Coordinates of C-alpha atoms in Angstrom, one line a residue:
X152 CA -21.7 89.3 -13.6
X153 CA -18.3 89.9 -16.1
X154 CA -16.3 89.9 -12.6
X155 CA -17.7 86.4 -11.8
X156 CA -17.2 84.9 -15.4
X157 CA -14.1 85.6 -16.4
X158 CA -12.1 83.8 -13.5
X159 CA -14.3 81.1 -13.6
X160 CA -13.5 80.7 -17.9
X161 CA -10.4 80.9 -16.7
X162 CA -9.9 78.4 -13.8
X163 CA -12.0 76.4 -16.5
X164 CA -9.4 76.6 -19.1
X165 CA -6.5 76.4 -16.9
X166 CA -7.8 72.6 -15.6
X167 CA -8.6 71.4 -19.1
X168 CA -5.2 72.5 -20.3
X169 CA -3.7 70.7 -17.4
X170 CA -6.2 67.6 -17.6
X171 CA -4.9 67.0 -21.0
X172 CA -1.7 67.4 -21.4
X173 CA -0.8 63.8 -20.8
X174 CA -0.8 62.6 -24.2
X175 CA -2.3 59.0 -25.6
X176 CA -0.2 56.4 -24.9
X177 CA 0.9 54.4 -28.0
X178 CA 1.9 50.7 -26.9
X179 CA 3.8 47.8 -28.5
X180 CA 3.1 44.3 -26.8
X181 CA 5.3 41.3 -28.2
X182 CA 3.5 38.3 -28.3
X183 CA -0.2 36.7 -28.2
X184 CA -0.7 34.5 -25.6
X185 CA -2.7 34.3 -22.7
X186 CA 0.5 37.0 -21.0
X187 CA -0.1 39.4 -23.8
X188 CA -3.6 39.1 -23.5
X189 CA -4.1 39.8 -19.8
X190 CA -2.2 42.9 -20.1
X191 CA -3.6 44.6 -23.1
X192 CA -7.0 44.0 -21.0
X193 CA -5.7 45.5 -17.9
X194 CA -3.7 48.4 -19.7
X195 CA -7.1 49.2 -21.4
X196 CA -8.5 49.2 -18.0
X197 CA -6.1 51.1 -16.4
X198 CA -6.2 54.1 -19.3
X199 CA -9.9 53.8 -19.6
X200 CA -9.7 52.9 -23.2
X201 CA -7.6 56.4 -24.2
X202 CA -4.6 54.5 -25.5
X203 CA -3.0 52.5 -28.4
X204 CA -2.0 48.5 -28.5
X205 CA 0.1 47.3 -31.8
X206 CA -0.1 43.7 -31.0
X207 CA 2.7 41.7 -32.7
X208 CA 2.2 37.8 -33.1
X209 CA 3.5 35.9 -36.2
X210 CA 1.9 32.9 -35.3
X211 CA -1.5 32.0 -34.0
X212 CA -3.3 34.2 -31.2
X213 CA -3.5 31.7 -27.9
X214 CA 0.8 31.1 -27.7
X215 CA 1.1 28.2 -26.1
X216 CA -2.6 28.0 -25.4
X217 CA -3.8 25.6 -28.8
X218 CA -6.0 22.8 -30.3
X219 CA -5.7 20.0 -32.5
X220 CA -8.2 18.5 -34.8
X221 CA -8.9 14.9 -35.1
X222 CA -11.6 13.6 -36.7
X223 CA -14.3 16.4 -36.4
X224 CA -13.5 17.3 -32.9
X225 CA -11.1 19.6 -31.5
X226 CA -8.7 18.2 -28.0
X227 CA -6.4 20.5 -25.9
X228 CA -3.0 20.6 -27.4
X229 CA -1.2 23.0 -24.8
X230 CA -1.7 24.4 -21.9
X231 CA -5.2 21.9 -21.0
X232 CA -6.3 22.8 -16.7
X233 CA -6.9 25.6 -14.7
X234 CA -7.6 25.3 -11.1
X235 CA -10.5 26.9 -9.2
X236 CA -9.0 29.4 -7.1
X237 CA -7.5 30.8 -9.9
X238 CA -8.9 34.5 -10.0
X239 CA -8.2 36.0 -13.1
X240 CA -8.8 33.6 -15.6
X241 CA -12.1 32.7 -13.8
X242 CA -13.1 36.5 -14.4
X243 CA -12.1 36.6 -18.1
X244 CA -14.3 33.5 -18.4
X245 CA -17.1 35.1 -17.2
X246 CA -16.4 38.5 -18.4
X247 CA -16.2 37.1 -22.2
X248 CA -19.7 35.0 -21.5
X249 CA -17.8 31.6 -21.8
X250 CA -18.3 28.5 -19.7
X251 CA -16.5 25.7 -17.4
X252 CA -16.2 22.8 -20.1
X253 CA -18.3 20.0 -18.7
X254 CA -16.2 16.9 -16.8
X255 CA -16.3 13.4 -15.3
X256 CA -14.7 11.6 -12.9
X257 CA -11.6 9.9 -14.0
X258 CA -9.8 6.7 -12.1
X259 CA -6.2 6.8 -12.4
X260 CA -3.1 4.7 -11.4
X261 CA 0.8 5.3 -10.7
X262 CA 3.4 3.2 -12.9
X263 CA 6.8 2.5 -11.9
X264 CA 8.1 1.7 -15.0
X265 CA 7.2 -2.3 -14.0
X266 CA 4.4 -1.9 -11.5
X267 CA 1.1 -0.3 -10.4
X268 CA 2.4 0.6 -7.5
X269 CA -0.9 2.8 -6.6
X270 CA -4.1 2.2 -8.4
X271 CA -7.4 4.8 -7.2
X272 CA -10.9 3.2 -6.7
X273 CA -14.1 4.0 -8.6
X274 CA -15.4 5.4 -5.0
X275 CA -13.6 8.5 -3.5
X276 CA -13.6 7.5 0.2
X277 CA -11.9 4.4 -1.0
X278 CA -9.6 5.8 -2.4
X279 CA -8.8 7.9 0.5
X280 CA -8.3 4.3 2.5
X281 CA -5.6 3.3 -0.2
X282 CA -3.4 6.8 0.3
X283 CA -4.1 6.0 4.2
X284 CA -2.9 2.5 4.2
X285 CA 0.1 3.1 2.0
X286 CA 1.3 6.3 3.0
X287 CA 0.1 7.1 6.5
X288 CA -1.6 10.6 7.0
X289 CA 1.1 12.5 5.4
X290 CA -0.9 12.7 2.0
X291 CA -3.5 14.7 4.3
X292 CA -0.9 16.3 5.7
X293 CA 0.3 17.8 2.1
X294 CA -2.5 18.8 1.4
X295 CA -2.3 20.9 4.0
X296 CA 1.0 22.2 3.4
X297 CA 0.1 23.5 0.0
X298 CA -3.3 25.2 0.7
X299 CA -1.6 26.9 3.0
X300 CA 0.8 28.3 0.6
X301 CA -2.1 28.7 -2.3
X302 CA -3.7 30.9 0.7
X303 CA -0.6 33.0 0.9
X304 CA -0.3 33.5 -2.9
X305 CA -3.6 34.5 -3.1
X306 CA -2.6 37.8 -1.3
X307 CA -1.5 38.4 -4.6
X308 CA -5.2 39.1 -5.7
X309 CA -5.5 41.8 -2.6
X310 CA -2.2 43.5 -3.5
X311 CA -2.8 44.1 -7.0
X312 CA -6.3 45.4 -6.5
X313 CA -4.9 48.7 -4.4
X314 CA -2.7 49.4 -7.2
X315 CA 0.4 47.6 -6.3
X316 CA 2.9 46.9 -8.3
X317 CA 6.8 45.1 -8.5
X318 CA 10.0 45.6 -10.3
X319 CA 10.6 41.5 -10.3
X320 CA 9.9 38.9 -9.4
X321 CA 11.4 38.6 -6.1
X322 CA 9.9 41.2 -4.8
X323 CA 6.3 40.3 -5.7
X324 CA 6.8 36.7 -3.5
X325 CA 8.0 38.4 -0.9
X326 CA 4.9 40.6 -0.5
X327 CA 2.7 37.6 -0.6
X328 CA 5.3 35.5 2.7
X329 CA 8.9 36.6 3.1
X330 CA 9.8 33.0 2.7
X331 CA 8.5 32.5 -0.8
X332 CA 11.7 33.4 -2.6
X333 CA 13.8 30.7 -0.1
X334 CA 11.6 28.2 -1.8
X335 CA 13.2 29.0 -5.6
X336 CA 16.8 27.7 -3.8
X337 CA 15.4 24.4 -2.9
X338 CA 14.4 21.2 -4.9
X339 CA 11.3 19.9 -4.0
X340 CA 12.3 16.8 -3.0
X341 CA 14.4 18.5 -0.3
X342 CA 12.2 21.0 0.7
X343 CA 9.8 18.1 1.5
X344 CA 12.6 15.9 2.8
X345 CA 13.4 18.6 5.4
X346 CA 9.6 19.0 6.4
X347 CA 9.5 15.5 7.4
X348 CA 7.9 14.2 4.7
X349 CA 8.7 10.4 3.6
X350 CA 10.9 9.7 0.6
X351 CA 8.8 7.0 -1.0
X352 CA 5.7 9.6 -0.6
X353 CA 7.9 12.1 -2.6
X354 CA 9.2 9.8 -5.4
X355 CA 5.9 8.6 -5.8
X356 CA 3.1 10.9 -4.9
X357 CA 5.0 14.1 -5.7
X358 CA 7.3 13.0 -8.8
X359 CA 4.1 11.7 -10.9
X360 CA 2.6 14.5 -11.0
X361 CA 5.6 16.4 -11.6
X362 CA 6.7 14.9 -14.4
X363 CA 3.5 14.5 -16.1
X364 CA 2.8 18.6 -15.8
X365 CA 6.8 19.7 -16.2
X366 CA 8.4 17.1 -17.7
X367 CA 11.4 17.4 -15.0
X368 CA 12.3 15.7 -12.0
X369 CA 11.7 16.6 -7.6
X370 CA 15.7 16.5 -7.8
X371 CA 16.1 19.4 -10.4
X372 CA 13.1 21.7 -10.1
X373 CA 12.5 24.2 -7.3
X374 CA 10.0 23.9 -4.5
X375 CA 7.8 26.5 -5.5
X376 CA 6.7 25.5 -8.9
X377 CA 6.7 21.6 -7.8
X378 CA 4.1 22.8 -4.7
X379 CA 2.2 24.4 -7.8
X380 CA 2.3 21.2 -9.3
X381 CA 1.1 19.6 -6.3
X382 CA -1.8 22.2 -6.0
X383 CA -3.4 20.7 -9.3
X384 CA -4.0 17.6 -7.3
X385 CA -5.8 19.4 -3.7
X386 CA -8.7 21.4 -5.7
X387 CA -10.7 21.5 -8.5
X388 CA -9.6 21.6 -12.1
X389 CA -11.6 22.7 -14.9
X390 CA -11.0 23.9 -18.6
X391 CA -13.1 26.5 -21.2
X392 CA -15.7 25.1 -23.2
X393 CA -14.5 25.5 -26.6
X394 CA -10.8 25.5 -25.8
X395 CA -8.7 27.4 -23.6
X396 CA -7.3 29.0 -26.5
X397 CA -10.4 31.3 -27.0
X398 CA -9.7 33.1 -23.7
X399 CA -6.9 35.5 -25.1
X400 CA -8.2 35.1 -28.7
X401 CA -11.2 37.0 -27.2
X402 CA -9.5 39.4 -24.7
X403 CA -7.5 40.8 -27.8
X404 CA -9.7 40.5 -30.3
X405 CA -12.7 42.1 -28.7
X406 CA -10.4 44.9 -27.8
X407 CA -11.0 47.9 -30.1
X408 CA -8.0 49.5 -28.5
X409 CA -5.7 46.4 -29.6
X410 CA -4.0 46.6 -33.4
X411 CA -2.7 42.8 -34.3
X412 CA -0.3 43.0 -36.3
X413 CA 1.0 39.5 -38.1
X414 CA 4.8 39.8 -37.8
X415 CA 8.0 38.8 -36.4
X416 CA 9.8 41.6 -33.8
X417 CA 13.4 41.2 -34.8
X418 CA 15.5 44.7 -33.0
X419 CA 14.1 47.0 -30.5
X420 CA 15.9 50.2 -30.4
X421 CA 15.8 52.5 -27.7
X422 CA 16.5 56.7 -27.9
X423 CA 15.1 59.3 -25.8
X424 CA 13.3 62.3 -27.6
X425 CA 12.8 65.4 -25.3
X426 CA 14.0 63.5 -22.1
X427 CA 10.9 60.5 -22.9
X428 CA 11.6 57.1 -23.7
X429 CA 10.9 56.1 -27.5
X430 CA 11.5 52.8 -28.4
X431 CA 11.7 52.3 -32.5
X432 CA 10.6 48.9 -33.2
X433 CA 11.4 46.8 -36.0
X434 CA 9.4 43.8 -37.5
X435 CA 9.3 41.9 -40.5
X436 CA 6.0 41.0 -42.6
X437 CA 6.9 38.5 -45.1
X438 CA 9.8 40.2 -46.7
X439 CA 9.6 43.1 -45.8
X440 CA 11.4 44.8 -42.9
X441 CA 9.5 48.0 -41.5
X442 CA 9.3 49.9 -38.0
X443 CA 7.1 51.6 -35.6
X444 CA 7.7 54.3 -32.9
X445 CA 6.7 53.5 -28.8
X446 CA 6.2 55.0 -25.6
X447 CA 6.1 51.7 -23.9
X448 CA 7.1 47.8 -25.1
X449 CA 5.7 45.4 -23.6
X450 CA 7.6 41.9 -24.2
X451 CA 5.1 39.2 -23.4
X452 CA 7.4 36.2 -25.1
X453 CA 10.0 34.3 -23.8
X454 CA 13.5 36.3 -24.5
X455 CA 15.5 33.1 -25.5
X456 CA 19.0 33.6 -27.5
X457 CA 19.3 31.3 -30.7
X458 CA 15.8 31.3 -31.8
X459 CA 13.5 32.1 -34.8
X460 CA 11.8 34.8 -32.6
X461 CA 14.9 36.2 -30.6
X462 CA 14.9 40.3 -30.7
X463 CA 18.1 42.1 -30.2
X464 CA 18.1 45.8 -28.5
X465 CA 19.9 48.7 -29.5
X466 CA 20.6 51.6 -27.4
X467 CA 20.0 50.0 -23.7
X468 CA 22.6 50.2 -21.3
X469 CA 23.5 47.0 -20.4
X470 CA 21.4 45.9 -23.5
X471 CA 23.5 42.3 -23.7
X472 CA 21.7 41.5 -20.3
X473 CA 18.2 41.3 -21.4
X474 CA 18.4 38.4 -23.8
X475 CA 18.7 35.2 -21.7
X476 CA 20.4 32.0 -22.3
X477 CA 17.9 30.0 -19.9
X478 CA 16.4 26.8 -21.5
X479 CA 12.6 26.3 -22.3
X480 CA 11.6 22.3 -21.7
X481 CA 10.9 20.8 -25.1
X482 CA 7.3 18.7 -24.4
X483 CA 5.6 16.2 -27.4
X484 CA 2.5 15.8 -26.8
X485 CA 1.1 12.9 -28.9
X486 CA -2.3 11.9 -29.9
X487 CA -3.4 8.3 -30.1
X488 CA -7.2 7.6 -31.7
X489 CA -7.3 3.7 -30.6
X490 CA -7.9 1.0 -28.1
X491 CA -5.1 1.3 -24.8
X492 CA -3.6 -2.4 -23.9
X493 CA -3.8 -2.4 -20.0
X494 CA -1.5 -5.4 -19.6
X495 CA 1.3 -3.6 -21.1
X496 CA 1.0 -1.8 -17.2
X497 CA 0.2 -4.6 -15.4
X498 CA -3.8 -3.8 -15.3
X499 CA -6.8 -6.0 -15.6
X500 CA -9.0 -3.4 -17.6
X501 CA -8.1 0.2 -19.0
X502 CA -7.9 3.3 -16.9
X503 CA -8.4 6.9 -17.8
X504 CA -5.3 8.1 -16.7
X505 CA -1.9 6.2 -15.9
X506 CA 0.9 8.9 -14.6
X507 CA 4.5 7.7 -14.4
X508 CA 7.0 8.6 -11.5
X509 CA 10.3 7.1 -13.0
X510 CA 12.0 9.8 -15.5
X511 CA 13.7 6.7 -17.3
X512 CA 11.1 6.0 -18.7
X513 CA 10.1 7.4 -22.1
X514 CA 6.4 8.6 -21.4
X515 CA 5.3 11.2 -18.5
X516 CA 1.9 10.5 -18.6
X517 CA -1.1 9.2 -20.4
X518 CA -4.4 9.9 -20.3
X519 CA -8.1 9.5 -22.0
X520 CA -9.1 13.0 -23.1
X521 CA -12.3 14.7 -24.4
X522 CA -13.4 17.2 -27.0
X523 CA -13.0 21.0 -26.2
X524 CA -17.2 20.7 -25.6
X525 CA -16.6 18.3 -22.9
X526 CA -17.5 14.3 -22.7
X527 CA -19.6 12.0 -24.6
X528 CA -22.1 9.3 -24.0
X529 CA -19.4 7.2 -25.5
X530 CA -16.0 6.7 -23.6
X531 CA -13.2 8.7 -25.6
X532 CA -11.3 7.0 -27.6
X533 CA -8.3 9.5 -28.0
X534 CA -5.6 9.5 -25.8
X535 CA -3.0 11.7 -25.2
X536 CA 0.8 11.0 -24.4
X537 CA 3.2 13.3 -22.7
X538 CA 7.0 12.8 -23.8
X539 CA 10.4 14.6 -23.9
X540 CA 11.2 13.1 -27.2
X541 CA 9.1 11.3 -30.1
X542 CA 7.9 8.3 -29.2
X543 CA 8.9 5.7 -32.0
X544 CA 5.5 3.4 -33.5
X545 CA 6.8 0.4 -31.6
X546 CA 6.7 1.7 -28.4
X547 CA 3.0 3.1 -29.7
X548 CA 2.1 -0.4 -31.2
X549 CA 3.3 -2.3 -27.8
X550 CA 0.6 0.6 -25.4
X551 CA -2.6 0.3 -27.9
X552 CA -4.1 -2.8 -29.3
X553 CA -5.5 -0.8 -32.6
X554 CA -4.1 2.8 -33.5
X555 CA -6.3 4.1 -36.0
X556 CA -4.8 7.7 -36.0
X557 CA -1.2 9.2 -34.4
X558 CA -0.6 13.1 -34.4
X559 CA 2.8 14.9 -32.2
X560 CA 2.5 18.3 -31.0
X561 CA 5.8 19.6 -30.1
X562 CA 6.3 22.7 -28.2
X563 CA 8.5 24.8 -25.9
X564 CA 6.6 24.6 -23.2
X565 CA 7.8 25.8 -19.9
X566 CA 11.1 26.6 -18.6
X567 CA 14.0 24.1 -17.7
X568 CA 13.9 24.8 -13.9
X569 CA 17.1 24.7 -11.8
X570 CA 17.4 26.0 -8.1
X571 CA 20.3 28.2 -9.4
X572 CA 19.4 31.3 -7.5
X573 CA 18.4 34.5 -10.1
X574 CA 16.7 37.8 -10.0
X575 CA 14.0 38.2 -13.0
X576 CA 13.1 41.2 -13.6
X577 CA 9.6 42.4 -15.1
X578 CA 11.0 46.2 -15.8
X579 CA 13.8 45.5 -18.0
X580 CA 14.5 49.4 -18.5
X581 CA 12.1 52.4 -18.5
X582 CA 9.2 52.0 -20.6
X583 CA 10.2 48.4 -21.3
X584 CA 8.8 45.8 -19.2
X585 CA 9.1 41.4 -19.2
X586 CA 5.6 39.7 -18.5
X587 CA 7.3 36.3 -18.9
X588 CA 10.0 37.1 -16.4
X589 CA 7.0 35.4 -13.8
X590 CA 7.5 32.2 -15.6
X591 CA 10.9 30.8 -13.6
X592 CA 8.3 31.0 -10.9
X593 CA 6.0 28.4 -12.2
X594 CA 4.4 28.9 -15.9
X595 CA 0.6 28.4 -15.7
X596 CA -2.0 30.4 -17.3
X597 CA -2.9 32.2 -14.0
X598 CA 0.9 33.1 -13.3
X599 CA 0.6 34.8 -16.7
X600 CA -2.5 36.8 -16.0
X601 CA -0.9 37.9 -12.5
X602 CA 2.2 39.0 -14.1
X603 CA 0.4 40.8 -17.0
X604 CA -1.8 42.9 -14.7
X605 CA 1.1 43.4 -12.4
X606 CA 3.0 45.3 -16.0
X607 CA 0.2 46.6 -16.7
X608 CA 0.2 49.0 -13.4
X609 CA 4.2 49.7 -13.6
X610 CA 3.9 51.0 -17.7
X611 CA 0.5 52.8 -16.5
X612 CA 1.9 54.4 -13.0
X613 CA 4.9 55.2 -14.9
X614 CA 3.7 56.5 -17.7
X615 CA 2.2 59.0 -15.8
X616 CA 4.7 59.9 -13.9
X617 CA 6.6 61.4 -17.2
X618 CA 4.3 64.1 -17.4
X619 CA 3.6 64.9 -13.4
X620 CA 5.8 66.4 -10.8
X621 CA 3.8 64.1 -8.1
X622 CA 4.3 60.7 -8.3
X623 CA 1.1 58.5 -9.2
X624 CA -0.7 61.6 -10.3
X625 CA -3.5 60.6 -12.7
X626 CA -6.1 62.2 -14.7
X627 CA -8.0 58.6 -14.7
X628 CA -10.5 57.7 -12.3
X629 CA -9.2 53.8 -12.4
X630 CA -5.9 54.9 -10.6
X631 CA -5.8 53.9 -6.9
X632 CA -4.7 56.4 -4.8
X633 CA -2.2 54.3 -2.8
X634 CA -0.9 52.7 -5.5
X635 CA 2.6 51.2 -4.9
X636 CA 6.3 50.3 -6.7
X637 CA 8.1 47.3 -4.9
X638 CA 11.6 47.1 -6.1
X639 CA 13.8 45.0 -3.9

C-alpha cells in the first residue's frame, strides 16, 4: 500500500506546487467611469476573483456618466442613450438588477438656423411619407447602410467571447471587416458623397444628428463615428432607471475585489524586479504625495497633456509617446426649467425636440427631457441645451417665454475628431494597457465596455504568460483555450 501512496503524495504535491505558483495579481486602474468599470468586472471575471483592484478616481465614480438636480428630480447630465443592440451594457443592467427607464414618443423637427426645414408627424407612418417625399428612398436606403455595418461590429461580441484579444485599435476593426479602419481616413460627408448619397440628405439628415451627439461637423469628423451617430437614429434607444451613472457606480462598488481610492495619479514609474514588470505609482490625497507598487496599470482616462489629471511616466522607453496632445470637444450642456417659445423656430406649437444642422449657429440641439425615473403625467418642463460655448441669458430669454431656473454643465466630452490617419494603441508597454485609446473610434458607453473587456483579456493572457513557458497557459477555468493576441 506504501508503494501506491507515496508517488501519488507526490504527484499530489508536485501539481499543487505548480498550480500555485502564479502569484495574485495586484492591479492599479486609473479612472472611474463606465471604461474603468467594465474592466475591473471582466478582470475579476477573468481571475475568478484571486486578484487585487486599487481604483483611483478623484472625482465622482460614473466619469463622464453624471446627474444634475433640479428641483427634487435628478436629469441626465452626460452621457444620456444607449442603443438596443448594445451587448454589454444591456448585461450589466441586468446583471446589477436594474431596469430600462420608462419612455415616450417624442415629435421632433430640423432647424436651419431660419427654417423648419423638416418637421416629424404625431403618426410614424406619416412621418415616413415626409422623409419619402423630401428625400426620395435614400433615408431607407441609410438605414440600410448602417445596420449593415452595426451587423459587422457586432462580430466584436463573437470575438471577444473565445478569448480574443488586440494590441490597438486598428487591429480590433479589422477583425470585425477589413474595411473598417479605411473608414477613420474619410469624412462622413465624403464617404456618403462617394456612395451616392445626396448632399442636401447629408447636410440635413446626417449633420443634425451629428452635431447634436458630437458637437462637430460631416466635413471634420470620420465616417465611422458619424455612422455611429447615425445608428442612434435606425434602432431603439433607451437609458437606466435611476441614471446611467449607477451602472459603473455598481460594477465597482459591488466588487469586493475593487479598492477605490479618492486621489489624483500624478507619475507612473516603471522598473523591472526579477525580469517582471513593476510599475511604482504615485498619487496625491489632499496634500499628501504617496505611492503604491503594480504588476499591471490599467489607464482608463483620457491621457491629455496640460491638464489637472495629466500623469507623466518614468522609466518607459519611448515614455514621451504615451501622453497625447489630441483635443477632447468641450460640450455645455444647459438646463432650462421654463416654457419654450416655438415662434422663435418658426413653429405653431412646441415640440419635444428641435436638432439643428447649421454649426453657425450657437445651439446643437434642444430637447424636453425627463427625470432619471422616466416621464410624468405632466409634460416636462425642463429642457436641455447642447452648446460649444455658454449661452448668454439673451439668447435664453429670446428661446423661453418664462425661465424659472438655468443650470450649465460643462464637460470634456468626447474627442475632437479629425480624419488625420493614427494608430492608438490599447498596450502602451508591458503590463500597461490604454482603455480609452477606443475612444478616436467613436466614444459611447458601449465602445468603452468593449474596449475594457478587450484590456481586460491582454493584462490577464499576459499576466500569465510571465510565469508559464506555454503561452496562454492558465490555472483558471475562465481562460479559453484558443484565446488570441491581434497585433497589426
Amino acid at each position: 500500500m506504501h508503494s501506491y501512496f507515496l508517488p501519488l503524495l507526490t504527484s499530489f504535491l508536485l501539481k499543487h506546487a505548480f498550480c500555485s505558483k502564479i502569484p495574485t495579481p495586484k492591479i492599479a486602474v486609473i479612472g472611474g467611469g463606465i471604461g474603468a468599470a467594465s474592466t475591473t468586472h471582466f478582470l475579476t471575471e477573468l481571475f475568478n476573483n484571486d486578484l487585487k483592484i486599487d481604483l483611483y478616481e478623484a472625482n465622482k465614480i460614473g466619469g463622464r456618466l453624471a446627474t444634475i438636480q433640479i428641483d427634487d428630480n435628478e436629469y441626465e447630465a452626460g452621457g444620456s442613450i444607449i442603443h438596443s443592440q448594445n451587448k454589454y451594457m444591456q448585461e450589466f443592467v441586468h446583471l446589477l438588477g436594474m431596469e430600462h427607464k420608462p419612455s415616450r414618443e417624442q415629435k421632433f423637427a430640423i432647424w436651419n438656423g431660419t427654417d423648419i426645414i423638416f418637421e416629424a408627424s404625431n403618426i410614424k407612418i406619416f412621418t415616413l411619407a415626409k422623409l419619402m417625399y423630401k428625400y426620395g428612398i435614400q433615408p431607407f436606403k441609410l438605414n440600410s447602410y448602417v445596420d449593415s455595418i452595426l451587423a459587422d461590429f457586432s462580430k466584436i461580441y463573437h470575438l471577444q467571447s473565445k478569448g480574443q484579444s488586440f494590441m490597438n485599435v486598428t487591429s480590433m476593426l479589422m477583425a470585425m471587416n477589413k474595411e473598417f479602419p479605411k473608414l477613420l481616413q474619410v469624412s462622413i460627408k465624403d464617404q456618403l458623397l462617394h456612395l451616392g448619397y445626396a448632399e442636401e440628405l447629408i447636410d440635413e439628415l446626417v449633420e443634425a444628428p451629428l452635431l447634436a451627439d458630437y458637437g462637430q461637423t460631416k466635413t471634420a469628423v470620420h465616417s465611422f463615428v458619424g455612422l455611429v451617430t447615425l445608428s442612434a437614429t435606425t434602432g431603439d434607444i433607451w437609458s437606466v432607471k435611476g441614471g446611467n451613472k449607477k451602472v459603473p457606480e455598481h460594477l465597482i462598488y459591488r466588487n469586493v475585489n475593487v479598492n477605490v481610492l479618492s486621489s489624483f495619479v500624478k507619475k507612473i514609474h516603471y522598473e523591472t524586479i526579477n525580469n517582471f514588470p513593476n510599475y511604482e505609482v504615485h498619487y496625491s490625497n489632499k496634500d499628501n504625495v504617496m505611492k503604491n507598487h503594480y504588476d499591471i496599470v490599467i489607464i482608463a482616462t483620457p491621457l491629455r497633456k496640460h491638464e489637472q489629471t495629466h500623469i507623466t511616466f518614468e522609466g518607459i522607453p519611448g515614455d514621451d509617446n504615451l501622453t497625447f496632445l489630441d483635443e477632447y470637444q468641450t460640450v455645455i450642456a444647459t438646463f432650462i426649467k421654463g416654457d419654450i417659445n416655438p415662434n422663435y423656430f418658426g413653429l405653431e406649437e412646441e415640440l419635444d425636440c428641435i436638432l439643428i444642422c447649421n454649426y453657425n449657429i450657437d445651439i446643437r440641439s434642444i430637447g424636453r427631457i425627463d427625470t432619471v425615473e422616466g416621464p410624468t403625467k405632466m409634460n416636462s418642463k425642463i429642457w436641455k441645451i447642447f452648446s460649444n460655448a455658454s449661452l448668454p441669458l439673451t439668447l435664453l430669454n429670446n428661446i423661453f417665454l418664462n425661465i424659472e431656473e438655468v443650470k450649465e454643465v460643462a464637460w470634456k466630452a468626447y474627442p475632437r475628431y479629425t480624419t488625420k490617419a493614427r494608430l492608438d494603441k490599447f498596450k502602451l508597454y508591458d503590463g500597461l494597457y490604454h482603455v480609452n485609446a477606443i475612444e478616436w473610434v467613436a466614444s459611447a458607453m458601449e465602445m468603452s465596455a468593449i474596449a475594457g473587456r478587450n484590456v481586460a483579456i491582454l493584462a490577464h493572457d499576459e499576466y500569465l504568460q510571465r510565469f508559464s513557458n506555454q503561452p496562454n497557459t492558465s490555472s483558471t477555468p475562465n481562460t479559453p483555450k484558443d484565446t488570441q493576441k491581434i497585433e497589426l
